Structure formats: structure tokens, C-alpha cells
Amino acid sequence: MITVINPHHALHAGRREMFRGRLVDSYEVPDRLGQVLDELQRRPLGAVREPDLDDPALEATLLRVHEARYLKFLQNAWHDWVALDPANAELDALPSVWPLAQRHASRHDRETTNAAARLGHYAFDSGTPLTAGTWRAALSGAACAVAAARAVSAGERSAFALTRPPGHHAGPNFYGGYCFINNAALAAQVLREAGHARVAVLDVDYHHGNGTQTIFYERPDVLTLSIHGDPRTEYPFFLGHADERGAGAGEGCNRNWPLPRGTDLATWRNALDQALRAVADFRATALVVPLGVDIYAGDPIAGFQLRLEDFADVGSALAGLQLPTVFTFEGGYTKTHTGVAAVNLLEGFERAA
Ligand code: OKP
Ligand code: ZN
């Protein structure tokens, strides 16, 4: 398995996020990636490369997944935030006002010119700090996902896009949940364009992959599956129910397995087996796995009960599909076990592949 690492990930280092009425220290910190890299150096799985950052094809791929207006917003958001008030340079950008969805309550077709208010047009939470280096870090991360997918379409059995910020909560025109650009969706899109007629995305992060689901909701060529904490009680709350099955041409091409807080390996594995069957029934020829290891029992912001020794079994079950596979690094927030959990899963995959 090759690993494509984001050399600029640390340019994105949010300081504080809003959580239930207070600003708390960011959970999504550069050390998360450092932990995975350290563990990969202890237990190597293959070559670790950097992506080509001036790949001329990257922009076209980005535009297949995200709206041009959204990407422009992201690219300029920090500059506009500081232009509003030079003192903002010392502060992470967080939204604090949103257009309402209720009937007649707000215009959605007009974008405010106030840079602070504009954040509310694109962000779905106030827990996702946007910083001076966010765009560069996220763009380099996108290059990692694209490079990993290209390697796999060129014949590698598997590749790991080791990048942050994560991506699975980012939609066609929205950010949130620490995510700005949807790396898993980019990987799926690249695999499609490389000739894989049907691609499956199987999201194992604790949190529903709402961004990925939204991006592909009406597409019949990408099957999106997510196993996650039940949105009735768990973030991101407003999507991820079992009855969301896709729409239009994509009807039947989305499946969700919401599970209660406290779910242990046995129940979680049962959902995984159903998801694996769905991938096989779809006759996917390539697989993308948004790899969130916040399903680990020790995670500080999640609620499943998988133990570190369970992760290898998850990896080997994924390998059982025998598909070219791209992993993208998503959640996982412990200060000490994020690397072990991730590499346990990847090693389990490699051993069984
Ligand atoms: C991103 B990914 C903690 C509140 C949780 C957002 C969680 C985003 C998870 N203070 N806020 O799916 O791991
Ligand atoms: Zn998560």
C-alpha cells in the first residue's frame, strides 16, 4: 500500500471551536497526522510519497465535486476575513449567523458582501475554524486524494491519502465538521474518470459522511454507504438516517446504518457485513474508504466501543471485497492511539489483500 502524505497539512491549525456555548481547544490538530505517520514509520506498509502540487488536472477534478463559487469562496475566505478588520488576523474565522431554511425567512440567492456573515452561507457549524493556511492545506490534501486514486487506477492494489483537514463532511457547496474539500469524493471521481464504471464509498468514520452523501445523492455511478452514530443523538444531526436512499437517477445508491451510542464490535461488524454485501451487489469495481478511527472506544468525541485489536479485523473484512481501494484519513481524536488504530486497520487490510 502506498501512502500519499500532505506536506502542508500543518498550515491548517485551528485554535478553537464553538461547542455548546463555549470556545474549546480544537480537536482536529496537526499531531493527529503526526501520530499516524509515526506509527507508519514503526510498522511500514509501503512507500510514502508526496503529491504533485502543481498538477494541472487538479482543478478540473475539484470542479466535478465542488461548485466553482464555493471553491472561490474558500480560496478567498481568509483574505476577506482579515480585510474586514486587520485584528481578525489573530483570530480563526468562525461563522455566527446563518440564513434560515424556514419559509420566507431568508434569501438564499443573495450572498452578503460582509465576509463574516458570508461564512454562514457556506458553513453548517461553528466548530470548524478557517485559518490563514486552510486553503493551502486543504488543496494539498485534495492533491493527495487525487494522487492516491490515480495510483490505484494505474494498478496499485491500495493507497492511503494521509491528509488533514479531513473531508467527508464537505459537500458540493458547504463546509463543516472540520472538513473543507471532500477528499474521498475526489478519489471516487478520479476512479470513475479512470474507467471504473461503478465506484463504492464505504464510510467507517463515527460521524455520518453527509458531504459525500450529498455530492453523489443523485448519481447512479457512485454508491455511498455510511455506518455511523445515529443522527437523532449524534453529530452532524441533520442527515444520515436509514431511509435516505438516494434520489432521481441515484435512487437506491445511498445507504446508511445509524447505530446507537455505545455500539460494540459485534453490532458494528454486522452493519459492515451488510455494507460489504451492498458493495458486491452494486458490482463496484473500485472502493473508497473514508477512514475515521473515531470508532475507537477511547475517542473523546465519539461513542462506539471498538477496541484497538478490533481494527485489523475491520481491515481484513474490507480487503475481502478484493477491490482496488483508496483510503482517505478522516476522524480519530485521541492524543495517543490515533496512529495505532489507523495502522492496525491498514495492516489488517494488507495482510488479507
Ligand atoms: C469530524 B469527523 C466536539 C463536538 C463535535 C464536530 C465533530 C466533527 C467530526 N467538541 N464537533 O467526522 O471525525
Ligand atoms: Zn468522525
mmCIF file of C-alpha atoms and ligand atoms in Angstrom:
data_model
loop_
_atom_site.group_PDB
_atom_site.id
_atom_site.type_symbol
_atom_site.label_atom_id
_atom_site.label_comp_id
_atom_site.label_asym_id
_atom_site.label_seq_id
_atom_site.Cartn_x
_atom_site.Cartn_y
_atom_site.Cartn_z
ATOM 1 C CA MET A 1 0.000 0.000 0.000
ATOM 2 C CA ILE A 2 1.399 3.354 -0.933
ATOM 3 C CA THR A 3 0.772 6.382 1.260
ATOM 4 C CA VAL A 4 0.409 9.871 -0.188
ATOM 5 C CA ILE A 5 1.079 12.369 2.567
ATOM 6 C CA ASN A 6 0.069 16.035 2.679
ATOM 7 C CA PRO A 7 3.280 18.047 3.213
ATOM 8 C CA HIS A 8 1.272 21.193 4.038
ATOM 9 C CA HIS A 9 -1.309 19.779 6.437
ATOM 10 C CA ALA A 10 0.083 21.729 9.407
ATOM 11 C CA LEU A 11 -0.682 25.038 7.671
ATOM 12 C CA HIS A 12 -4.211 24.317 8.855
ATOM 13 C CA ALA A 13 -4.168 24.515 12.637
ATOM 14 C CA GLY A 14 -7.425 25.777 14.051
ATOM 15 C CA ARG A 15 -7.162 27.077 17.570
ATOM 16 C CA ARG A 16 -10.668 26.993 18.999
ATOM 17 C CA GLU A 17 -14.075 25.622 18.034
ATOM 18 C CA MET A 18 -17.505 26.550 19.357
ATOM 19 C CA PHE A 19 -19.077 23.732 21.357
ATOM 20 C CA ARG A 20 -22.266 24.130 23.384
ATOM 21 C CA GLY A 21 -21.814 27.772 24.259
ATOM 22 C CA ARG A 22 -18.074 27.897 24.745
ATOM 23 C CA LEU A 23 -14.931 28.048 22.667
ATOM 24 C CA VAL A 24 -12.923 24.900 23.313
ATOM 25 C CA ASP A 25 -9.474 23.840 22.059
ATOM 26 C CA SER A 26 -9.568 22.273 18.609
ATOM 27 C CA TYR A 27 -9.682 18.503 18.446
ATOM 28 C CA GLU A 28 -8.635 18.367 14.810
ATOM 29 C CA VAL A 29 -4.926 19.171 15.318
ATOM 30 C CA PRO A 30 -1.755 18.546 13.259
ATOM 31 C CA ASP A 31 -0.498 15.972 15.781
ATOM 32 C CA ARG A 32 -3.238 13.579 14.597
ATOM 33 C CA LEU A 33 -1.454 13.121 11.302
ATOM 34 C CA GLY A 34 1.902 13.041 13.058
ATOM 35 C CA GLN A 35 0.691 10.104 15.137
ATOM 36 C CA VAL A 36 -0.312 8.130 12.044
ATOM 37 C CA LEU A 37 2.982 8.904 10.322
ATOM 38 C CA ASP A 38 4.975 7.845 13.403
ATOM 39 C CA GLU A 39 3.099 4.562 13.554
ATOM 40 C CA LEU A 40 3.604 4.017 9.811
ATOM 41 C CA GLN A 41 7.329 4.502 10.368
ATOM 42 C CA ARG A 42 7.278 1.892 13.125
ATOM 43 C CA ARG A 43 5.235 -0.535 11.005
ATOM 44 C CA PRO A 44 5.806 0.397 7.340
ATOM 45 C CA LEU A 45 3.170 -0.646 4.825
ATOM 46 C CA GLY A 46 4.948 0.614 1.699
ATOM 47 C CA ALA A 47 6.360 3.752 0.122
ATOM 48 C CA VAL A 48 5.362 7.166 1.484
ATOM 49 C CA ARG A 49 5.197 9.835 -1.225
ATOM 50 C CA GLU A 50 4.174 13.442 -1.627
ATOM 51 C CA PRO A 51 1.692 14.538 -4.300
ATOM 52 C CA ASP A 52 2.426 16.719 -7.303
ATOM 53 C CA LEU A 53 1.161 20.073 -6.062
ATOM 54 C CA ASP A 54 1.095 21.755 -9.459
ATOM 55 C CA ASP A 55 -0.891 19.050 -11.145
ATOM 56 C CA PRO A 56 -2.751 20.936 -13.921
ATOM 57 C CA ALA A 57 -5.638 18.422 -13.845
ATOM 58 C CA LEU A 58 -6.461 19.003 -10.161
ATOM 59 C CA GLU A 59 -8.741 21.977 -10.707
ATOM 60 C CA ALA A 60 -10.939 20.174 -13.226
ATOM 61 C CA THR A 61 -11.385 17.276 -10.795
ATOM 62 C CA LEU A 62 -12.209 19.677 -7.952
ATOM 63 C CA LEU A 63 -14.896 21.228 -10.140
ATOM 64 C CA ARG A 64 -16.526 17.815 -10.657
ATOM 65 C CA VAL A 65 -17.101 17.566 -6.914
ATOM 66 C CA HIS A 66 -17.448 21.157 -5.659
ATOM 67 C CA GLU A 67 -19.185 24.251 -7.062
ATOM 68 C CA ALA A 68 -16.907 26.888 -8.575
ATOM 69 C CA ARG A 69 -18.472 29.610 -6.410
ATOM 70 C CA TYR A 70 -17.768 27.597 -3.249
ATOM 71 C CA LEU A 71 -14.134 26.974 -4.191
ATOM 72 C CA LYS A 72 -13.672 30.671 -4.928
ATOM 73 C CA PHE A 73 -15.169 31.481 -1.533
ATOM 74 C CA LEU A 74 -12.795 29.049 0.213
ATOM 75 C CA GLN A 75 -9.781 30.362 -1.614
ATOM 76 C CA ASN A 76 -10.535 33.978 -0.613
ATOM 77 C CA ALA A 77 -12.214 33.483 2.757
ATOM 78 C CA TRP A 78 -9.165 34.171 4.922
ATOM 79 C CA HIS A 79 -8.145 37.268 2.965
ATOM 80 C CA ASP A 80 -11.700 38.615 3.132
ATOM 81 C CA TRP A 81 -11.912 37.875 6.860
ATOM 82 C CA VAL A 82 -8.754 39.894 7.541
ATOM 83 C CA ALA A 83 -9.817 42.680 5.161
ATOM 84 C CA LEU A 84 -12.929 43.117 7.300
ATOM 85 C CA ASP A 85 -10.735 44.027 10.275
ATOM 86 C CA PRO A 86 -6.930 43.660 10.457
ATOM 87 C CA ALA A 87 -7.332 42.452 14.057
ATOM 88 C CA ASN A 88 -9.044 39.346 12.632
ATOM 89 C CA ALA A 89 -5.603 38.094 11.549
ATOM 90 C CA GLU A 90 -5.105 36.901 15.132
ATOM 91 C CA LEU A 91 -8.420 35.036 15.214
ATOM 92 C CA ASP A 92 -9.718 31.903 13.475
ATOM 93 C CA ALA A 93 -12.710 32.617 11.253
ATOM 94 C CA LEU A 94 -15.890 31.060 12.676
ATOM 95 C CA PRO A 95 -19.437 31.787 11.499
ATOM 96 C CA SER A 96 -22.001 33.138 13.934
ATOM 97 C CA VAL A 97 -25.010 33.972 11.759
ATOM 98 C CA TRP A 98 -26.886 31.864 9.181
ATOM 99 C CA PRO A 99 -29.678 32.242 6.622
ATOM 100 C CA LEU A 100 -32.691 30.281 7.920
ATOM 101 C CA ALA A 101 -34.314 27.456 5.970
ATOM 102 C CA GLN A 102 -37.793 28.370 7.221
ATOM 103 C CA ARG A 103 -40.197 29.644 4.587
ATOM 104 C CA HIS A 104 -39.873 33.324 3.698
ATOM 105 C CA ALA A 105 -37.346 33.838 6.478
ATOM 106 C CA SER A 106 -34.121 34.362 4.493
ATOM 107 C CA ARG A 107 -32.828 34.878 0.990
ATOM 108 C CA HIS A 108 -30.527 32.116 -0.192
ATOM 109 C CA ASP A 109 -29.981 33.532 -3.652
ATOM 110 C CA ARG A 110 -28.129 36.631 -2.452
ATOM 111 C CA GLU A 111 -24.659 36.448 -0.996
ATOM 112 C CA THR A 112 -23.814 39.099 1.562
ATOM 113 C CA THR A 113 -20.620 41.075 0.987
ATOM 114 C CA ASN A 114 -19.804 41.008 4.697
ATOM 115 C CA ALA A 115 -17.042 38.391 4.974
ATOM 116 C CA ALA A 116 -18.012 37.301 8.496
ATOM 117 C CA ALA A 117 -21.662 36.871 7.565
ATOM 118 C CA ARG A 118 -20.716 35.115 4.337
ATOM 119 C CA LEU A 119 -19.174 32.265 6.362
ATOM 120 C CA GLY A 120 -22.735 31.421 7.404
ATOM 121 C CA HIS A 121 -23.661 30.983 3.778
ATOM 122 C CA TYR A 122 -21.243 28.059 3.400
ATOM 123 C CA ALA A 123 -20.589 26.631 6.879
ATOM 124 C CA PHE A 124 -23.069 24.343 8.609
ATOM 125 C CA ASP A 125 -21.481 24.589 12.052
ATOM 126 C CA SER A 126 -19.417 26.938 14.216
ATOM 127 C CA GLY A 127 -16.961 24.200 15.116
ATOM 128 C CA THR A 128 -14.814 24.424 12.001
ATOM 129 C CA PRO A 129 -12.157 27.128 12.292
ATOM 130 C CA LEU A 130 -10.932 28.528 8.994
ATOM 131 C CA THR A 131 -7.364 29.850 9.263
ATOM 132 C CA ALA A 132 -4.684 31.569 7.188
ATOM 133 C CA GLY A 133 -3.379 28.236 5.896
ATOM 134 C CA THR A 134 -6.642 26.365 5.486
ATOM 135 C CA TRP A 135 -6.972 26.721 1.730
ATOM 136 C CA ARG A 136 -3.391 25.650 1.011
ATOM 137 C CA ALA A 137 -3.589 22.709 3.387
ATOM 138 C CA ALA A 138 -6.944 21.545 2.027
ATOM 139 C CA LEU A 139 -5.846 21.972 -1.583
ATOM 140 C CA SER A 140 -2.682 19.942 -0.989
ATOM 141 C CA GLY A 141 -4.882 17.347 0.681
ATOM 142 C CA ALA A 142 -7.047 17.202 -2.417
ATOM 143 C CA ALA A 143 -3.887 16.555 -4.435
ATOM 144 C CA CYS A 144 -3.120 13.615 -2.113
ATOM 145 C CA ALA A 145 -6.546 12.073 -2.684
ATOM 146 C CA VAL A 146 -6.238 12.510 -6.442
ATOM 147 C CA ALA A 147 -2.720 11.024 -6.472
ATOM 148 C CA ALA A 148 -3.830 8.053 -4.346
ATOM 149 C CA ALA A 149 -6.732 7.350 -6.703
ATOM 150 C CA ARG A 150 -4.508 7.664 -9.760
ATOM 151 C CA ALA A 151 -2.005 5.222 -8.283
ATOM 152 C CA VAL A 152 -4.801 2.731 -7.670
ATOM 153 C CA SER A 153 -6.256 3.180 -11.133
ATOM 154 C CA ALA A 154 -2.754 2.591 -12.514
ATOM 155 C CA GLY A 155 -2.602 -0.804 -10.820
ATOM 156 C CA GLU A 156 -1.695 -0.363 -7.126
ATOM 157 C CA ARG A 157 -3.878 -2.642 -5.015
ATOM 158 C CA SER A 158 -4.423 0.137 -2.472
ATOM 159 C CA ALA A 159 -3.351 3.628 -1.470
ATOM 160 C CA PHE A 160 -3.760 5.764 1.624
ATOM 161 C CA ALA A 161 -4.287 9.531 1.346
ATOM 162 C CA LEU A 162 -2.781 10.635 4.660
ATOM 163 C CA THR A 163 -4.052 14.162 4.933
ATOM 164 C CA ARG A 164 -5.856 16.638 7.113
ATOM 165 C CA PRO A 165 -8.091 18.598 7.410
ATOM 166 C CA PRO A 166 -10.473 15.692 6.809
ATOM 167 C CA GLY A 167 -13.070 15.803 4.046
ATOM 168 C CA HIS A 168 -16.189 13.652 4.403
ATOM 169 C CA HIS A 169 -18.426 16.394 5.832
ATOM 170 C CA ALA A 170 -17.658 18.829 2.967
ATOM 171 C CA GLY A 171 -20.392 18.998 0.337
ATOM 172 C CA PRO A 172 -20.668 20.489 -3.143
ATOM 173 C CA ASN A 173 -21.068 23.975 -1.657
ATOM 174 C CA PHE A 174 -20.632 23.678 2.087
ATOM 175 C CA TYR A 175 -18.058 23.049 4.796
ATOM 176 C CA GLY A 176 -18.236 21.927 8.420
ATOM 177 C CA GLY A 177 -17.215 19.115 10.747
ATOM 178 C CA TYR A 178 -13.550 20.147 10.348
ATOM 179 C CA CYS A 179 -13.843 19.478 6.570
ATOM 180 C CA PHE A 180 -13.439 21.832 3.585
ATOM 181 C CA ILE A 181 -12.707 19.739 0.497
ATOM 182 C CA ASN A 182 -14.122 16.232 0.173
ATOM 183 C CA ASN A 183 -11.063 14.052 -0.408
ATOM 184 C CA ALA A 184 -12.987 10.776 -0.579
ATOM 185 C CA ALA A 185 -15.361 12.195 -3.201
ATOM 186 C CA LEU A 186 -12.399 13.373 -5.268
ATOM 187 C CA ALA A 187 -10.858 9.913 -5.108
ATOM 188 C CA ALA A 188 -14.151 8.345 -6.230
ATOM 189 C CA GLN A 189 -14.433 10.847 -9.078
ATOM 190 C CA VAL A 190 -10.879 10.132 -10.259
ATOM 191 C CA LEU A 191 -11.565 6.374 -10.202
ATOM 192 C CA ARG A 192 -14.708 6.954 -12.272
ATOM 193 C CA GLU A 193 -12.824 9.001 -14.826
ATOM 194 C CA ALA A 194 -10.058 6.393 -14.971
ATOM 195 C CA GLY A 195 -12.601 3.901 -16.258
ATOM 196 C CA HIS A 196 -14.217 2.343 -13.197
ATOM 197 C CA ALA A 197 -17.881 2.309 -14.194
ATOM 198 C CA ARG A 198 -19.170 1.862 -10.632
ATOM 199 C CA VAL A 199 -17.350 3.064 -7.523
ATOM 200 C CA ALA A 200 -18.409 2.455 -3.927
ATOM 201 C CA VAL A 201 -17.603 4.749 -0.992
ATOM 202 C CA LEU A 202 -17.852 2.980 2.363
ATOM 203 C CA ASP A 203 -17.501 5.484 5.201
ATOM 204 C CA VAL A 204 -16.486 3.928 8.531
ATOM 205 C CA ASP A 205 -15.958 7.180 10.475
ATOM 206 C CA TYR A 206 -18.107 7.578 13.615
ATOM 207 C CA HIS A 207 -19.852 10.574 12.070
ATOM 208 C CA HIS A 208 -22.186 10.355 9.096
ATOM 209 C CA GLY A 209 -20.478 11.244 5.798
ATOM 210 C CA ASN A 210 -23.056 13.905 4.994
ATOM 211 C CA GLY A 211 -20.865 15.749 2.489
ATOM 212 C CA THR A 212 -20.122 12.659 0.420
ATOM 213 C CA GLN A 213 -23.765 11.572 0.531
ATOM 214 C CA THR A 214 -24.905 14.982 -0.725
ATOM 215 C CA ILE A 215 -22.317 15.118 -3.522
ATOM 216 C CA PHE A 216 -23.384 11.798 -5.025
ATOM 217 C CA TYR A 217 -27.052 11.719 -3.967
ATOM 218 C CA GLU A 218 -28.466 11.805 -7.488
ATOM 219 C CA ARG A 219 -25.724 9.805 -9.178
ATOM 220 C CA PRO A 220 -26.155 6.155 -10.136
ATOM 221 C CA ASP A 221 -22.423 5.574 -10.716
ATOM 222 C CA VAL A 222 -21.188 6.074 -7.143
ATOM 223 C CA LEU A 223 -22.679 4.056 -4.300
ATOM 224 C CA THR A 224 -22.350 5.913 -0.979
ATOM 225 C CA LEU A 225 -22.564 3.926 2.266
ATOM 226 C CA SER A 226 -22.037 5.139 5.807
ATOM 227 C CA ILE A 227 -22.027 3.415 9.209
ATOM 228 C CA HIS A 228 -22.239 5.994 11.994
ATOM 229 C CA GLY A 229 -23.714 7.273 15.234
ATOM 230 C CA ASP A 230 -27.472 7.760 14.964
ATOM 231 C CA PRO A 231 -28.152 11.377 13.885
ATOM 232 C CA ARG A 232 -31.028 11.559 16.365
ATOM 233 C CA THR A 233 -28.357 11.974 19.019
ATOM 234 C CA GLU A 234 -25.043 12.314 17.167
ATOM 235 C CA TYR A 235 -23.291 14.914 15.036
ATOM 236 C CA PRO A 236 -23.954 16.009 12.260
ATOM 237 C CA PHE A 237 -27.587 15.540 13.405
ATOM 238 C CA PHE A 238 -29.470 16.624 10.282
ATOM 239 C CA LEU A 239 -28.631 13.811 7.861
ATOM 240 C CA GLY A 240 -27.694 10.134 7.999
ATOM 241 C CA HIS A 241 -30.995 8.317 8.618
ATOM 242 C CA ALA A 242 -31.637 4.831 7.257
ATOM 243 C CA ASP A 243 -34.389 5.996 4.889
ATOM 244 C CA GLU A 244 -32.051 8.234 2.835
ATOM 245 C CA ARG A 245 -31.695 6.053 -0.244
ATOM 246 C CA GLY A 246 -30.620 8.470 -2.983
ATOM 247 C CA ALA A 247 -32.795 10.416 -5.404
ATOM 248 C CA GLY A 248 -33.557 10.643 -9.120
ATOM 249 C CA ALA A 249 -31.060 8.634 -11.153
ATOM 250 C CA GLY A 250 -29.277 7.900 -7.855
ATOM 251 C CA GLU A 251 -32.294 6.248 -6.228
ATOM 252 C CA GLY A 252 -31.061 3.202 -4.315
ATOM 253 C CA CYS A 253 -27.425 4.309 -4.467
ATOM 254 C CA ASN A 254 -27.134 5.599 -0.909
ATOM 255 C CA ARG A 255 -27.383 3.528 2.273
ATOM 256 C CA ASN A 256 -26.978 4.494 5.918
ATOM 257 C CA TRP A 257 -26.501 2.385 9.029
ATOM 258 C CA PRO A 258 -27.192 4.668 12.002
ATOM 259 C CA LEU A 259 -26.224 2.877 15.229
ATOM 260 C CA PRO A 260 -26.766 3.904 18.840
ATOM 261 C CA ARG A 261 -24.036 5.329 21.049
ATOM 262 C CA GLY A 262 -22.288 2.502 22.848
ATOM 263 C CA THR A 263 -22.374 0.101 19.872
ATOM 264 C CA ASP A 264 -19.647 -2.549 20.185
ATOM 265 C CA LEU A 265 -17.725 -4.544 17.590
ATOM 266 C CA ALA A 266 -20.323 -7.322 17.145
ATOM 267 C CA THR A 267 -23.164 -4.966 16.173
ATOM 268 C CA TRP A 268 -20.891 -2.689 14.169
ATOM 269 C CA ARG A 269 -19.439 -5.666 12.231
ATOM 270 C CA ASN A 270 -22.945 -6.818 11.407
ATOM 271 C CA ALA A 271 -23.613 -3.426 9.788
ATOM 272 C CA LEU A 272 -20.269 -3.657 7.997
ATOM 273 C CA ASP A 273 -21.210 -7.071 6.586
ATOM 274 C CA GLN A 274 -24.431 -5.587 5.206
ATOM 275 C CA ALA A 275 -22.493 -2.699 3.683
ATOM 276 C CA LEU A 276 -19.973 -5.106 2.135
ATOM 277 C CA ARG A 277 -22.844 -7.057 0.577
ATOM 278 C CA ALA A 278 -24.238 -3.804 -0.838
ATOM 279 C CA VAL A 279 -20.862 -3.057 -2.461
ATOM 280 C CA ALA A 280 -20.789 -6.519 -4.020
ATOM 281 C CA ASP A 281 -24.429 -6.292 -5.193
ATOM 282 C CA PHE A 282 -23.660 -2.936 -6.811
ATOM 283 C CA ARG A 283 -20.825 -4.682 -8.699
ATOM 284 C CA ALA A 284 -18.434 -1.878 -7.828
ATOM 285 C CA THR A 285 -15.032 -2.201 -9.449
ATOM 286 C CA ALA A 286 -13.263 0.150 -7.047
ATOM 287 C CA LEU A 287 -13.664 1.178 -3.419
ATOM 288 C CA VAL A 288 -13.017 4.342 -1.418
ATOM 289 C CA VAL A 289 -12.926 4.120 2.376
ATOM 290 C CA PRO A 290 -13.161 7.374 4.327
ATOM 291 C CA LEU A 291 -11.131 6.060 7.259
ATOM 292 C CA GLY A 292 -12.195 7.623 10.530
ATOM 293 C CA VAL A 293 -10.759 5.849 13.540
ATOM 294 C CA ASP A 294 -13.006 7.738 15.969
ATOM 295 C CA ILE A 295 -14.964 4.464 16.221
ATOM 296 C CA TYR A 296 -12.300 3.516 18.794
ATOM 297 C CA ALA A 297 -13.734 3.215 22.337
ATOM 298 C CA GLY A 298 -11.249 5.754 23.681
ATOM 299 C CA ASP A 299 -12.209 8.545 21.318
ATOM 300 C CA PRO A 300 -13.017 11.774 23.188
ATOM 301 C CA ILE A 301 -15.794 12.991 20.848
ATOM 302 C CA ALA A 302 -17.448 9.771 19.682
ATOM 303 C CA GLY A 303 -19.418 6.894 21.174
ATOM 304 C CA PHE A 304 -18.686 3.465 19.682
ATOM 305 C CA GLN A 305 -16.806 0.742 21.544
ATOM 306 C CA LEU A 306 -14.297 -0.765 19.102
ATOM 307 C CA ARG A 307 -11.043 -1.831 20.760
ATOM 308 C CA LEU A 308 -7.618 -1.294 19.179
ATOM 309 C CA GLU A 309 -7.354 -5.025 18.464
ATOM 310 C CA ASP A 310 -10.650 -4.929 16.520
ATOM 311 C CA PHE A 311 -9.267 -2.700 13.783
ATOM 312 C CA ALA A 312 -7.239 -5.384 11.995
ATOM 313 C CA ASP A 313 -10.385 -7.454 11.576
ATOM 314 C CA VAL A 314 -12.155 -4.459 10.019
ATOM 315 C CA GLY A 315 -9.262 -4.039 7.592
ATOM 316 C CA SER A 316 -9.303 -7.684 6.598
ATOM 317 C CA ALA A 317 -13.084 -7.604 6.068
ATOM 318 C CA LEU A 318 -12.625 -4.642 3.699
ATOM 319 C CA ALA A 319 -9.868 -6.495 1.849
ATOM 320 C CA GLY A 320 -12.299 -9.376 1.352
ATOM 321 C CA LEU A 321 -14.051 -7.322 -1.332
ATOM 322 C CA GLN A 322 -10.899 -7.724 -3.419
ATOM 323 C CA LEU A 323 -11.262 -4.289 -4.961
ATOM 324 C CA PRO A 324 -8.693 -1.624 -5.749
ATOM 325 C CA THR A 325 -9.044 0.554 -2.664
ATOM 326 C CA VAL A 326 -8.285 4.152 -1.689
ATOM 327 C CA PHE A 327 -8.326 5.118 1.984
ATOM 328 C CA THR A 328 -8.677 8.771 2.999
ATOM 329 C CA PHE A 329 -7.800 9.799 6.550
ATOM 330 C CA GLU A 330 -10.825 11.281 8.330
ATOM 331 C CA GLY A 331 -11.577 11.376 12.086
ATOM 332 C CA GLY A 332 -9.851 9.977 15.178
ATOM 333 C CA TYR A 333 -9.052 12.308 18.056
ATOM 334 C CA THR A 334 -7.212 10.526 20.864
ATOM 335 C CA LYS A 335 -3.884 12.057 21.789
ATOM 336 C CA THR A 336 -2.148 8.667 21.882
ATOM 337 C CA HIS A 337 -3.953 5.964 19.895
ATOM 338 C CA THR A 338 -4.985 7.521 16.585
ATOM 339 C CA GLY A 339 -1.941 6.177 14.763
ATOM 340 C CA VAL A 340 -2.203 2.692 16.254
ATOM 341 C CA ALA A 341 -5.898 2.380 15.356
ATOM 342 C CA ALA A 342 -5.361 3.568 11.774
ATOM 343 C CA VAL A 343 -2.311 1.397 11.111
ATOM 344 C CA ASN A 344 -3.955 -1.637 12.754
ATOM 345 C CA LEU A 345 -6.769 -1.346 10.221
ATOM 346 C CA LEU A 346 -4.486 -0.744 7.240
ATOM 347 C CA GLU A 347 -2.165 -3.577 8.259
ATOM 348 C CA GLY A 348 -5.171 -5.891 8.637
ATOM 349 C CA PHE A 349 -6.176 -4.910 5.104
ATOM 350 C CA GLU A 350 -2.673 -5.528 3.727
ATOM 351 C CA ARG A 351 -2.307 -8.932 5.385
ATOM 352 C CA ALA A 352 -5.612 -10.114 3.907
ATOM 353 C CA ALA A 353 -5.220 -8.447 0.498
HETATM 354 C C1 OKP B 1 -15.456 15.219 12.108
HETATM 355 B B1 OKP B 1 -15.152 13.804 11.576
HETATM 356 C C2 OKP B 1 -16.834 18.208 19.810
HETATM 357 C C3 OKP B 1 -18.073 18.442 19.015
HETATM 358 C C4 OKP B 1 -18.106 17.688 17.728
HETATM 359 C C5 OKP B 1 -17.851 18.130 15.317
HETATM 360 C C6 OKP B 1 -17.355 16.754 15.060
HETATM 361 C C7 OKP B 1 -16.779 16.627 13.686
HETATM 362 C C8 OKP B 1 -16.257 15.272 13.375
HETATM 363 N N1 OKP B 1 -16.498 19.323 20.623
HETATM 364 N N2 OKP B 1 -17.993 18.579 16.642
HETATM 365 O O1 OKP B 1 -16.267 13.109 11.122
HETATM 366 O O2 OKP B 1 -14.442 12.970 12.518
HETATM 367 ZN ZN ZN B 2 -15.741 11.485 12.753
#
